[in-house]
Short mmCIF file of C-alpha atoms and ligand atoms in Angstrom, two decimals:
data_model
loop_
_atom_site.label_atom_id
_atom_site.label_comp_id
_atom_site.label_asym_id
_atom_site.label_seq_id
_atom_site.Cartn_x
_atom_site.Cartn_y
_atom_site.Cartn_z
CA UNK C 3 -90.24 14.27 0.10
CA UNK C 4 -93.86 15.66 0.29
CA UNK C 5 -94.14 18.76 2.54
CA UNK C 6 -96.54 17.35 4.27
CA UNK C 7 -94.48 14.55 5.32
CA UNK C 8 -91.59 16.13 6.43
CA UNK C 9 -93.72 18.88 8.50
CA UNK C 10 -95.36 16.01 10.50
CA UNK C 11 -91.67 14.22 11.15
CA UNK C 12 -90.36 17.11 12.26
CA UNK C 13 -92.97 18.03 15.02
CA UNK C 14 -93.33 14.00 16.00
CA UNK C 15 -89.52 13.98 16.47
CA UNK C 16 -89.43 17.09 18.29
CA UNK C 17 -92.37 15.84 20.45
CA UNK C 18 -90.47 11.85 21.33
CA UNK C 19 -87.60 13.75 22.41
CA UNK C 20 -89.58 16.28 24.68
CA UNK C 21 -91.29 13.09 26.15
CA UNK C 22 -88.51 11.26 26.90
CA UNK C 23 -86.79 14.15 28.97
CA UNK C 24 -90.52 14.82 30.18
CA UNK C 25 -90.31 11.40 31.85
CA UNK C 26 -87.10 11.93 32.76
CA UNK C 27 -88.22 14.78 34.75
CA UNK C 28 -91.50 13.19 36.00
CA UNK C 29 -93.02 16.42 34.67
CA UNK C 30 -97.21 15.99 35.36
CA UNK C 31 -99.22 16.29 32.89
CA UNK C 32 -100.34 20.18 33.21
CA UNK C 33 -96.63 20.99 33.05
CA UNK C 34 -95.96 19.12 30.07
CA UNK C 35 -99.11 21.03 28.08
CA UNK C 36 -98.26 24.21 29.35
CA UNK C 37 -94.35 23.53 28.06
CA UNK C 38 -95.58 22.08 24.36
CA UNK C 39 -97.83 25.37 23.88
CA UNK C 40 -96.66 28.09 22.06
CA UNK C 41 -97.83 31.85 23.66
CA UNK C 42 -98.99 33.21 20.31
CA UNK C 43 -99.13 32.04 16.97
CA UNK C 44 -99.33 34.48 13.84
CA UNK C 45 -100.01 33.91 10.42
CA UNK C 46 -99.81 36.88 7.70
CA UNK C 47 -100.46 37.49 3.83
CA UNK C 48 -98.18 39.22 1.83
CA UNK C 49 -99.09 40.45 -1.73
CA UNK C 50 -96.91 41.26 -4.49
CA UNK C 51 -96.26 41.09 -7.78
CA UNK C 52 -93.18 39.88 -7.68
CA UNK C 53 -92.18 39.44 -11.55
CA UNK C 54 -92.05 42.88 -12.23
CA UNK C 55 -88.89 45.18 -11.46
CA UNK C 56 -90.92 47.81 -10.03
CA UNK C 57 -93.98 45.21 -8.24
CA UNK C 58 -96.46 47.27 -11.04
CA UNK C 59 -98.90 45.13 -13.28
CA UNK C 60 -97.41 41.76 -13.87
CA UNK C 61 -99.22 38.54 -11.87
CA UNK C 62 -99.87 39.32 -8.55
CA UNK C 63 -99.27 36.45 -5.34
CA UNK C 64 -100.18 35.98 -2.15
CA UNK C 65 -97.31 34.77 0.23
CA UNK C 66 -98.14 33.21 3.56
CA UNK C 67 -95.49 34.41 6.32
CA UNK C 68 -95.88 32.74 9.57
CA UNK C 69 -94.01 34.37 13.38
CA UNK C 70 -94.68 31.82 16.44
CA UNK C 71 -93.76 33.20 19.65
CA UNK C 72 -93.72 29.82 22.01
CA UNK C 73 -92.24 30.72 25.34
CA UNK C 74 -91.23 33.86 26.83
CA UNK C 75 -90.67 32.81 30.67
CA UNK C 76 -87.04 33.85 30.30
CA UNK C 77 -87.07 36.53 28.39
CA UNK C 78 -87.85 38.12 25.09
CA UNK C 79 -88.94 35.43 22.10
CA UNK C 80 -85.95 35.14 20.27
CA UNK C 81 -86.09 32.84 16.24
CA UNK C 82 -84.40 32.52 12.79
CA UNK C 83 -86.68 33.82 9.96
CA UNK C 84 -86.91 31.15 7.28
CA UNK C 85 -87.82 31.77 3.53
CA UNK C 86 -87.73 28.27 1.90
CA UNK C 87 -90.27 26.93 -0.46
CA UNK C 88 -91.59 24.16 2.18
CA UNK C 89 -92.34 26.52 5.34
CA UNK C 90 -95.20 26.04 7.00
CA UNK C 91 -96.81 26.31 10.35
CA UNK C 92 -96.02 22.98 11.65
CA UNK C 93 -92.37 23.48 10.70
CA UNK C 94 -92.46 26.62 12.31
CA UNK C 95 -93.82 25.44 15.63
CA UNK C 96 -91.36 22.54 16.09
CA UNK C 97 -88.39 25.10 15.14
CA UNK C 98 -89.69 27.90 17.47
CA UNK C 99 -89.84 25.06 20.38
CA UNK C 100 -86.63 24.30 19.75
CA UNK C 101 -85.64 27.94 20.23
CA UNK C 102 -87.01 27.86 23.47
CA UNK C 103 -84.97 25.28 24.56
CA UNK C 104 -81.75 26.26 23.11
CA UNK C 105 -81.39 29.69 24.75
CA UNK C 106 -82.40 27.54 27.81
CA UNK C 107 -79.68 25.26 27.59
CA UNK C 108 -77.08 28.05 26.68
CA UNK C 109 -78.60 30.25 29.48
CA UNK C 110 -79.00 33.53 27.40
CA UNK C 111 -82.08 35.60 28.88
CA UNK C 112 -84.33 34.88 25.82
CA UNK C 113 -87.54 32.66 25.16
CA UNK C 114 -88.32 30.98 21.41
CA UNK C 115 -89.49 31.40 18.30
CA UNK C 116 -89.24 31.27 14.63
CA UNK C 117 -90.73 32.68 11.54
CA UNK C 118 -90.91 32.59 7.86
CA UNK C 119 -91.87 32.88 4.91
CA UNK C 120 -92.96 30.46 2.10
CA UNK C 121 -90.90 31.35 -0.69
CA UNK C 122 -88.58 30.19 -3.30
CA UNK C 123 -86.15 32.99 -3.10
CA UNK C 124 -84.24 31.57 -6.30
CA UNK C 125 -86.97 32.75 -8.56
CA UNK C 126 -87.63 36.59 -7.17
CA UNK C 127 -85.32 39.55 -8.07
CA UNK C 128 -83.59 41.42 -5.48
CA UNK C 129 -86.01 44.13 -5.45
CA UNK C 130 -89.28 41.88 -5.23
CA UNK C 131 -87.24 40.42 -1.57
CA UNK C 132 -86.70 43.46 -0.25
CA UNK C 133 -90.49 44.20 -0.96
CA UNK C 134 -91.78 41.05 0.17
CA UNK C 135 -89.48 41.28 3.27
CA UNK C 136 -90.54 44.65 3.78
CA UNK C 137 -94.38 43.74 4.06
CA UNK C 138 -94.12 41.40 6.35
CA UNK C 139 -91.98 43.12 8.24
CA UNK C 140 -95.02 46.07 8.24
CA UNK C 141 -97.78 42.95 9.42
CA UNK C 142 -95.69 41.73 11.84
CA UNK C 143 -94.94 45.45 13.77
CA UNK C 144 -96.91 44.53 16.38
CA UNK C 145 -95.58 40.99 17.62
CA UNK C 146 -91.69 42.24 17.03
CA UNK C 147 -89.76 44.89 19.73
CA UNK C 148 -86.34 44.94 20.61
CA UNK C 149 -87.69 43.89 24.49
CA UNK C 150 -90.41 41.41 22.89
CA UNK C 151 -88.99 39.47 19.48
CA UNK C 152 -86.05 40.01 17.83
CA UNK C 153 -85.49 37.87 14.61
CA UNK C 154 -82.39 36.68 13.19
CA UNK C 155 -81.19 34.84 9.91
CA UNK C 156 -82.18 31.53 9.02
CA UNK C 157 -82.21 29.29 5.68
CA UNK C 158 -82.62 31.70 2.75
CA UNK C 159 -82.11 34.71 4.81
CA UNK C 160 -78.45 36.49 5.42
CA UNK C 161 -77.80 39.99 6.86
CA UNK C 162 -78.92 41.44 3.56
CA UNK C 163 -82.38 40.72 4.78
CA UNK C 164 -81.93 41.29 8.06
CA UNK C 165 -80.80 45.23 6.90
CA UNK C 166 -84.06 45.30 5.08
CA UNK C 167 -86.23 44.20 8.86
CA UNK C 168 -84.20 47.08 10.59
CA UNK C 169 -84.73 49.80 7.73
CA UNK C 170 -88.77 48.68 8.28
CA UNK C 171 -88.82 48.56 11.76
CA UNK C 172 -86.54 51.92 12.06
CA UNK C 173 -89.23 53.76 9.93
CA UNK C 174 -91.47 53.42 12.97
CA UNK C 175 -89.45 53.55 15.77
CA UNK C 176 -86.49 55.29 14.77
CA UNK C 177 -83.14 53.83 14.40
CA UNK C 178 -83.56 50.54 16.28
CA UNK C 179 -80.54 48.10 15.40
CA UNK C 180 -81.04 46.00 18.34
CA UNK C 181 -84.39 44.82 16.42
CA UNK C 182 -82.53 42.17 14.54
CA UNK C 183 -79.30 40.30 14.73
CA UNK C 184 -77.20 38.84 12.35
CA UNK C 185 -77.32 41.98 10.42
CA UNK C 186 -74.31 43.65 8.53
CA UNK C 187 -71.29 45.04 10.35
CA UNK C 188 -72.17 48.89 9.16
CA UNK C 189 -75.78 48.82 10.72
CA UNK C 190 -74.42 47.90 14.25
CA UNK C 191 -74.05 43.71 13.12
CA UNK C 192 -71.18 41.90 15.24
CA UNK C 193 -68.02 40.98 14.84
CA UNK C 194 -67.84 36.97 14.13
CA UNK C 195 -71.59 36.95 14.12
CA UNK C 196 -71.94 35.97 10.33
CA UNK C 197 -69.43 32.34 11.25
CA UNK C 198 -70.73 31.82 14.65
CA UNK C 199 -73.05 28.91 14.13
CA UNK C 200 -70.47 27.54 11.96
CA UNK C 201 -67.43 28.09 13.83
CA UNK C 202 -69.46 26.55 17.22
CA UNK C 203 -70.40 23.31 15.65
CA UNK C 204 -66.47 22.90 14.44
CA UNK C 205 -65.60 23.32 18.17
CA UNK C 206 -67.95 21.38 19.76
CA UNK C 207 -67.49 18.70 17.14
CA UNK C 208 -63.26 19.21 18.37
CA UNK C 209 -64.01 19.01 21.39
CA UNK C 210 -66.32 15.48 21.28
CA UNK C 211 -64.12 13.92 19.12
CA UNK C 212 -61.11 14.17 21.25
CA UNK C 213 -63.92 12.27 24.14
CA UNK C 214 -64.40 9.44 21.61
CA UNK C 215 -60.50 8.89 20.80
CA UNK C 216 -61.08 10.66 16.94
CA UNK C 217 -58.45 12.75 16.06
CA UNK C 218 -59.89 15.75 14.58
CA UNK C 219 -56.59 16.03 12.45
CA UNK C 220 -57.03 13.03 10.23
CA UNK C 221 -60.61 12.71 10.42
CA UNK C 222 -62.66 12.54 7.34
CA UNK C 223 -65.97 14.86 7.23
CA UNK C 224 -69.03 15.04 5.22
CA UNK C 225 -71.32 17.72 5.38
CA UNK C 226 -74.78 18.55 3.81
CA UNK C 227 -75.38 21.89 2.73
CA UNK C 228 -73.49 24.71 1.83
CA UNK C 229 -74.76 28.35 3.21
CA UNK C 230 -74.04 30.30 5.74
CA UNK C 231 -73.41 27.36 8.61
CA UNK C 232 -72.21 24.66 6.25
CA UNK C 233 -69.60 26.68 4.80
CA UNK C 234 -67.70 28.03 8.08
CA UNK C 235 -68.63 24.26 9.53
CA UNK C 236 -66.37 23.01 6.64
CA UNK C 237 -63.64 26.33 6.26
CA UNK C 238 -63.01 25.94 10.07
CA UNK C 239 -63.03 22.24 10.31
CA UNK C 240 -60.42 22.00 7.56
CA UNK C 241 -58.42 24.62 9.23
CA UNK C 242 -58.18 22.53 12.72
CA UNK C 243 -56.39 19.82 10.07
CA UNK C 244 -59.96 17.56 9.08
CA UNK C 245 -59.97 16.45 5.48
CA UNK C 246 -63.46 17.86 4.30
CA UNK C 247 -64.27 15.24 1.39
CA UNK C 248 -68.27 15.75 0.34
CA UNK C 249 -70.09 18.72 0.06
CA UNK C 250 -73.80 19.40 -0.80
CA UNK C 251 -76.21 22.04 -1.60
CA UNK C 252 -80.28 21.44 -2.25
CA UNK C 253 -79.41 20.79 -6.06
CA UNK C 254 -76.49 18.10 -5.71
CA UNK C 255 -73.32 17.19 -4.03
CA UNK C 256 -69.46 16.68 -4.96
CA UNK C 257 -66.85 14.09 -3.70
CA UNK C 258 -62.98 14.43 -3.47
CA UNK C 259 -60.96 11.84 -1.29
CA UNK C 260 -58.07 14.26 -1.02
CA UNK C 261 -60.29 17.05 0.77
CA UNK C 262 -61.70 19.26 -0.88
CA UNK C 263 -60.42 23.04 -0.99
CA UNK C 264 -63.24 25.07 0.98
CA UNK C 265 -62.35 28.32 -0.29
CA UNK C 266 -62.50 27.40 -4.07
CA UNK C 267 -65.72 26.20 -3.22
CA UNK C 268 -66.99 29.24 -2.05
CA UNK C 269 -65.64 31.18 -5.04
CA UNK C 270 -67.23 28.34 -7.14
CA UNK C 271 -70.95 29.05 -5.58
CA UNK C 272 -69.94 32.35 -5.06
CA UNK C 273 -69.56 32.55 -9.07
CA UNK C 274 -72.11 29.70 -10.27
CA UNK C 275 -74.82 29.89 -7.66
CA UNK C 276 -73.84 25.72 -7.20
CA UNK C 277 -71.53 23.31 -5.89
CA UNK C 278 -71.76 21.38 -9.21
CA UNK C 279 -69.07 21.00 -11.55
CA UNK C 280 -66.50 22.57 -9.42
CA UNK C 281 -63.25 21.29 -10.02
CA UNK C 282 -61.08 18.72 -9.17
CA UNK C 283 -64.25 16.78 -7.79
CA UNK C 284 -67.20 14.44 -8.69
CA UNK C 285 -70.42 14.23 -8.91
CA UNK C 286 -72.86 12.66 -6.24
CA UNK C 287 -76.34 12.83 -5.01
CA UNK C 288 -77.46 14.13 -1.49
CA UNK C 289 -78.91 10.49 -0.55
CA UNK C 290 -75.42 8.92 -1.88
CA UNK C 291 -73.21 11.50 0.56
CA UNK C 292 -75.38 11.20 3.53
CA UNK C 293 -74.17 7.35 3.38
CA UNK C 294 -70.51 7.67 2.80
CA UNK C 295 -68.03 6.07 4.68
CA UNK C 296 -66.20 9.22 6.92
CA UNK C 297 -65.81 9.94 10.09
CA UNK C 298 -67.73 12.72 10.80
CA UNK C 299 -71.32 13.24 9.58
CA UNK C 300 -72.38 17.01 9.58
CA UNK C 301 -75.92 18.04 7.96
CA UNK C 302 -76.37 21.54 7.75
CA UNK C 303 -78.61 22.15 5.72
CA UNK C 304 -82.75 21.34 6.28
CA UNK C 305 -84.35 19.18 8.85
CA UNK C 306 -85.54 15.50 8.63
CA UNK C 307 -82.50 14.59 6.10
CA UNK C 308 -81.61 11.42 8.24
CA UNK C 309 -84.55 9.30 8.50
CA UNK C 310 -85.48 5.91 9.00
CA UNK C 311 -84.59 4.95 5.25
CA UNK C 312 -81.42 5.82 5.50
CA UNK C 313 -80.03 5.34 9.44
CA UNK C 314 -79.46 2.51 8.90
CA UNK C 315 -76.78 3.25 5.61
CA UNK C 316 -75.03 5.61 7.64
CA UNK C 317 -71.36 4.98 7.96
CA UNK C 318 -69.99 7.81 10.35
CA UNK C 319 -69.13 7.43 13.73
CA UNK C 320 -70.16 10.96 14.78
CA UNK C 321 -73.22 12.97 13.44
CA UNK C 322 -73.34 16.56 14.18
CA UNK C 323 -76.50 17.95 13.98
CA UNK C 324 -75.79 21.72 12.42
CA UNK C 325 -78.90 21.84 11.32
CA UNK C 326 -82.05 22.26 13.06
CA UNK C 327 -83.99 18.67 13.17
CA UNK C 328 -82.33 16.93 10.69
CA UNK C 329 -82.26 13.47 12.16
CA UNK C 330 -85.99 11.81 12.54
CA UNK C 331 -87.07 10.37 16.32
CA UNK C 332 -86.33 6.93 14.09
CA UNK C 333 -82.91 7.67 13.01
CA UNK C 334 -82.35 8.99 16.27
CA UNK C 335 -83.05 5.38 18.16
CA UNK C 336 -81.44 3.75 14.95
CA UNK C 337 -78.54 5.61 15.12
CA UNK C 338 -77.66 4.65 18.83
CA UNK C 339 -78.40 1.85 18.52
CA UNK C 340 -75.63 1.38 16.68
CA UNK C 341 -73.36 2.89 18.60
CA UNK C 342 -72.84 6.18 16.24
CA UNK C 343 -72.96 9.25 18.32
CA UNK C 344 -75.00 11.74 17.88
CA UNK C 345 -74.53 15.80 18.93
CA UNK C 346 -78.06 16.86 18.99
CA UNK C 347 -78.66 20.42 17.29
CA UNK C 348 -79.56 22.21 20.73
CA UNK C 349 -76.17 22.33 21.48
CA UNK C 350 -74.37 22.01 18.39
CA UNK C 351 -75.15 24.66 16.36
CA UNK C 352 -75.86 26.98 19.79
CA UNK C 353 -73.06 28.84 18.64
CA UNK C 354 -75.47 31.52 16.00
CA UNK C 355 -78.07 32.44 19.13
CA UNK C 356 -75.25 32.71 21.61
CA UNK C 357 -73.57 35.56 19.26
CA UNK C 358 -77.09 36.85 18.40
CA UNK C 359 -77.04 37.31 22.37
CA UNK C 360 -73.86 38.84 22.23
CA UNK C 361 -75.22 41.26 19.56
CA UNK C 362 -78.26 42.56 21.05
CA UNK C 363 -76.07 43.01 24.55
CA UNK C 364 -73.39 45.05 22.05
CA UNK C 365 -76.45 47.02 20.46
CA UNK C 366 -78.13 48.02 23.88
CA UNK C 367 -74.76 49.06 24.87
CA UNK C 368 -73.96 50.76 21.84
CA UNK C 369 -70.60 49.49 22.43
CA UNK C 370 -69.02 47.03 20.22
CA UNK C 371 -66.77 44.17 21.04
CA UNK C 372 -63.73 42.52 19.18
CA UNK C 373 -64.38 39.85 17.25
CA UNK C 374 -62.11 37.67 19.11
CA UNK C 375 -63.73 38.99 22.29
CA UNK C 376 -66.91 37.49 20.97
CA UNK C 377 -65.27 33.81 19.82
CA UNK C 378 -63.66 33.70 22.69
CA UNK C 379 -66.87 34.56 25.08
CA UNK C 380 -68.80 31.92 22.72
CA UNK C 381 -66.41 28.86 22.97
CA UNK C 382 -65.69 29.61 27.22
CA UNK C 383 -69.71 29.45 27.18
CA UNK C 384 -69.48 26.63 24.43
CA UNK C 385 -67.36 24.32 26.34
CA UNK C 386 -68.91 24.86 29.95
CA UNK C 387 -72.68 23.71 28.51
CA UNK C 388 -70.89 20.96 26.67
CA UNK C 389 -69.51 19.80 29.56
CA UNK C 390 -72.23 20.32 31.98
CA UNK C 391 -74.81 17.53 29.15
CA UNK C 392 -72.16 15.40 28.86
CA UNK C 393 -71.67 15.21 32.91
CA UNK C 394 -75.74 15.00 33.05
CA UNK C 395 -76.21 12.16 30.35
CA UNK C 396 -73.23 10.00 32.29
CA UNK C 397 -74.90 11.06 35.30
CA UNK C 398 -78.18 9.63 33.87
CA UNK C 399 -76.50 7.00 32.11
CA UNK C 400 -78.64 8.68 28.81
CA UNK C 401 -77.95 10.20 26.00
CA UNK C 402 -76.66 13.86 25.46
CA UNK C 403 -79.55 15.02 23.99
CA UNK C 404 -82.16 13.72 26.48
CA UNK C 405 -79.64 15.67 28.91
CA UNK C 406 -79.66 18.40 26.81
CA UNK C 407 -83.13 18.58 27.07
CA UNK C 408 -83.70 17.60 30.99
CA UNK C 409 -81.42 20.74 31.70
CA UNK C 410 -83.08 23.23 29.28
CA UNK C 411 -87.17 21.98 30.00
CA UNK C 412 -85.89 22.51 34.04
CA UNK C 413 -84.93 25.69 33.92
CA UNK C 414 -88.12 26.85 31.43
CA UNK C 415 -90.39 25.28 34.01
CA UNK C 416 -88.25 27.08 37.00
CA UNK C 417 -88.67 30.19 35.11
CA UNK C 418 -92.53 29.62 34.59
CA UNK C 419 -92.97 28.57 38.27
CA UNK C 420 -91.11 31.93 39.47
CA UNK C 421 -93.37 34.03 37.29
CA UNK C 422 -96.64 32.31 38.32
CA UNK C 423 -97.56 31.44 34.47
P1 NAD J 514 -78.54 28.73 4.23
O1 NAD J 514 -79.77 29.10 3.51
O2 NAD J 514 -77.42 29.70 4.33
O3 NAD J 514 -77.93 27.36 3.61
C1 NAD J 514 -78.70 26.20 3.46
C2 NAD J 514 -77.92 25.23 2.59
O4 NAD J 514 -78.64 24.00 2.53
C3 NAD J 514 -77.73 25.70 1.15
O5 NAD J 514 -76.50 25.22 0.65
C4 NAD J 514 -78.88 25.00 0.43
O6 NAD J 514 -78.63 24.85 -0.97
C5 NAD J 514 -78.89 23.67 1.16
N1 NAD J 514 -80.17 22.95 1.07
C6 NAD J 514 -81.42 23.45 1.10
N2 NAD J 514 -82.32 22.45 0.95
C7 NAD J 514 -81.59 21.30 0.86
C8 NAD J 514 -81.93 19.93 0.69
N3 NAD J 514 -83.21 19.55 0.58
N4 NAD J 514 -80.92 19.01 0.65
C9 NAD J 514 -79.62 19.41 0.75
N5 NAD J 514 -79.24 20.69 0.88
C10 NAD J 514 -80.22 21.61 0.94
O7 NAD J 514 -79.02 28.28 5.71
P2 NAD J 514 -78.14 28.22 7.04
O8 NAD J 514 -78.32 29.50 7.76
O9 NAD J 514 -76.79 27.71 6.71
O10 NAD J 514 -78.95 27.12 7.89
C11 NAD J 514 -78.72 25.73 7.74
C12 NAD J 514 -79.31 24.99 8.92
O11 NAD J 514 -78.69 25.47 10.13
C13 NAD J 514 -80.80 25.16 9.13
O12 NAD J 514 -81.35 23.98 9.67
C14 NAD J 514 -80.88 26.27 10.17
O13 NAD J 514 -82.09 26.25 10.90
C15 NAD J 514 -79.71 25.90 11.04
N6 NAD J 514 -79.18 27.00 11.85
C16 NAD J 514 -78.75 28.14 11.28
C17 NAD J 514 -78.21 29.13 12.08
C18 NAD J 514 -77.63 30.40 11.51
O14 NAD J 514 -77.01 31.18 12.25
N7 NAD J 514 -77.76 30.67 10.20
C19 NAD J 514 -78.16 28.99 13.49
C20 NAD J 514 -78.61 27.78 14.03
C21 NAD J 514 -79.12 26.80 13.21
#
């Protein structure tokens, strides 16, 4: 799908949903503007020569990095940083918005944002990442602080990268590990940080499925992509007794009707770098396993994946959104309208900036927690904002993400009103 494309569905699907709750809400029309804008909005260049070993002589590129901050009201601005080959500014701006309203809705004292880079990470060495992370890291010193922006891991980054932001931002201001989160255990990272995400969207998609009389034990799952939140999705939801049968990553995907054995996948990607050819399964494309007949739906991997092409070839009766944005405003009202249910990605996959909270708490503290202390803590807070949409949207008679959104835009505005914004 053209870049383009995709960057405009993803800000027009963030912006019907924002409208809906807006009317919901009977926000006027200065409220609403003042919501959709972002506070700051910067844009970077990054050059390197990124095809030699030691960035000397070779061709020499400029890489655009991008850091929107979009609302502060309720604390500091708080965003995945995102190296993927389509990352742009309008991408960036939806996902930063949606930042702002998930650490509403899980009532964590942060605002939103989000940042990245546009990069194809698959064709740079090691050392020409850490360089390239590096540099932006140096152009963006002024907009991050551990009381102002913190960033955290998002697709193509992992707490390898994060490392490299805290050895940058440390050179400055001296060993600052609250800077970043999501970053390795040995530089002050959190217990049960790394399977958060992953391990929130298996319990919330428990704890729905028991509301919609699906046993989680003999359901049948699909999920699309493999990395950090796709994997634990899939590892946890197979050990609460699902049958994971269709896996994908951004090359292809693979099929086994049995279930598929998670770990031996992960030694498979682990080994190959791919989900293909792994054995004891078959071959299929990511169009053919969005549209598989399961239970349980889960992308995880990019956003706009379930459009209006394909909504209406879906054959789940729950779709988890894990990943940020991956069902269109379209797909959305298609969906529904067929009576699928549909976890919106606000809460689902609330689970990674709820133990990025946890982090930053442990890290100011300099006192670190147990990793069950932190599952724990995340599925109490988990199941009380699960419970307090679904209660809204009955309430409402509307859909959990419109309630989602009512609750989080409420207390943003509250926040703004208190501070005299
Ligand atoms: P990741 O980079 O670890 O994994 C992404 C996976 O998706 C990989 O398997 C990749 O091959 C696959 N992929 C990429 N492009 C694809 C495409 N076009 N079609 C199919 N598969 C594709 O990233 P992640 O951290 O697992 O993030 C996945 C999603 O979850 C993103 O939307 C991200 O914003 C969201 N998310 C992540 C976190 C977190 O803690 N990492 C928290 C909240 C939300």
């Amino acid at each position: 799908m053209p870049v383009e494309r995709k960057h405009c569905q993803c800000h027009d699907t963030q912006n019907h949903f924002l409208e809906r709750a807006f009317e919901s809400l009977q926000l006027e029309t200065s409220q609403r503007e003042l919501l959709l804008s972002a506070f700051r909005e910067t844009t970077v260049s990054i050059p390197l020569r990124p095809h030699r070993a030691d960035d000397d002589g070779g061709e020499l590129c400029t890489y655009m990095g991008y850091r929107v901050q979009h609302n502060h009201a309720r604390g500091p601005f708080k965003g995945g940083l995102r190296f993927h080959p389509s990352v742009n500014l309008g991408e960036i701006r939806a996902l930063a918005q949606l930042m702002t309203w998930k650490t509403a809705l899980v009532d964590v004292p942060f605002g939103g944002a989000k940042g990245g880079i546009t990069v194809d990470t698959t064709k740079l060495s090691q050392y020409a990442l850490e360089i390239l992370t590096k540099r932006f890291v140096q152009k963006m010193m002024p907009v991050f602080g551990v009381h102002t922006d913190i960033p955290a891991p998002d697709v193509g980054t992992n707490p390898q990268v994060m490392a490299w932001i805290l050895e940058e931002y440390s050179k400055n201001h001296g060993y600052t590990p609250a800077i970043v989160t999501g970053k390795p255990m040995e530089l002050g990272g959190s217990a049960g940080r790394l399977e958060a995400t992953g391990h929130g969207v298996a319990y919330l998609t428990g704890k729905i499925a028991g509301e919609i009389s699906l046993p989680i034990k003999s359901a049948s799952v699909v999920v699309q992509g493999f990395g950090n939140v796709g994997f634990h999705t899939a590892q946890r939801l197979d050990a609460m007794g699902a049958r994971v049968i269709a896996l994908s990553d951004a090359r292809n995907g693979v099929i086994c009707d049995a279930g598929i054995n998670i770990e031996r996948a992960q030694r498979h990607v682990a080994e190959t770098g791919w989900l293909e050819n792994l054995p004891g399964t078959e071959p299929i494309s990511n169009a053919e396993l969005l549209e598989l007949p399961c239970d349980i739906l889960i992308p995880a991997a990019i956003e706009a994946t379930i459009t209006c092409d394909n909504a209406g070839a879906i054959r789940a009766r729950l779709v988890v959104e894990a990943a940020n944005i991956p069902v269109t405003h379209l797909a959305d009202t298609a969906l529904r309208e067929r009576g699928i249910t549909v976890m919106p990605d606000l809460l689902a996959n609330a689970g990674g900036v709820l133990a990025s909270y946890y982090e930053w708490v442990q890290n100011l503290q300099e006192f670190p927690w147990e990793r069950d202390t932190v599952l724990q803590r995340l599925e109490q807070r988990l199941s009380r904002v699960y419970a307090q949409v679904r209660d809204l949207a009955h309430q409402r008679n509307t859909d959990l993400r419109t309630a989602a959104y009512e609750l989080a835009i409420g207390r943003v505005n509250q926040a703004m009103a208190l501070r005299g914004f």
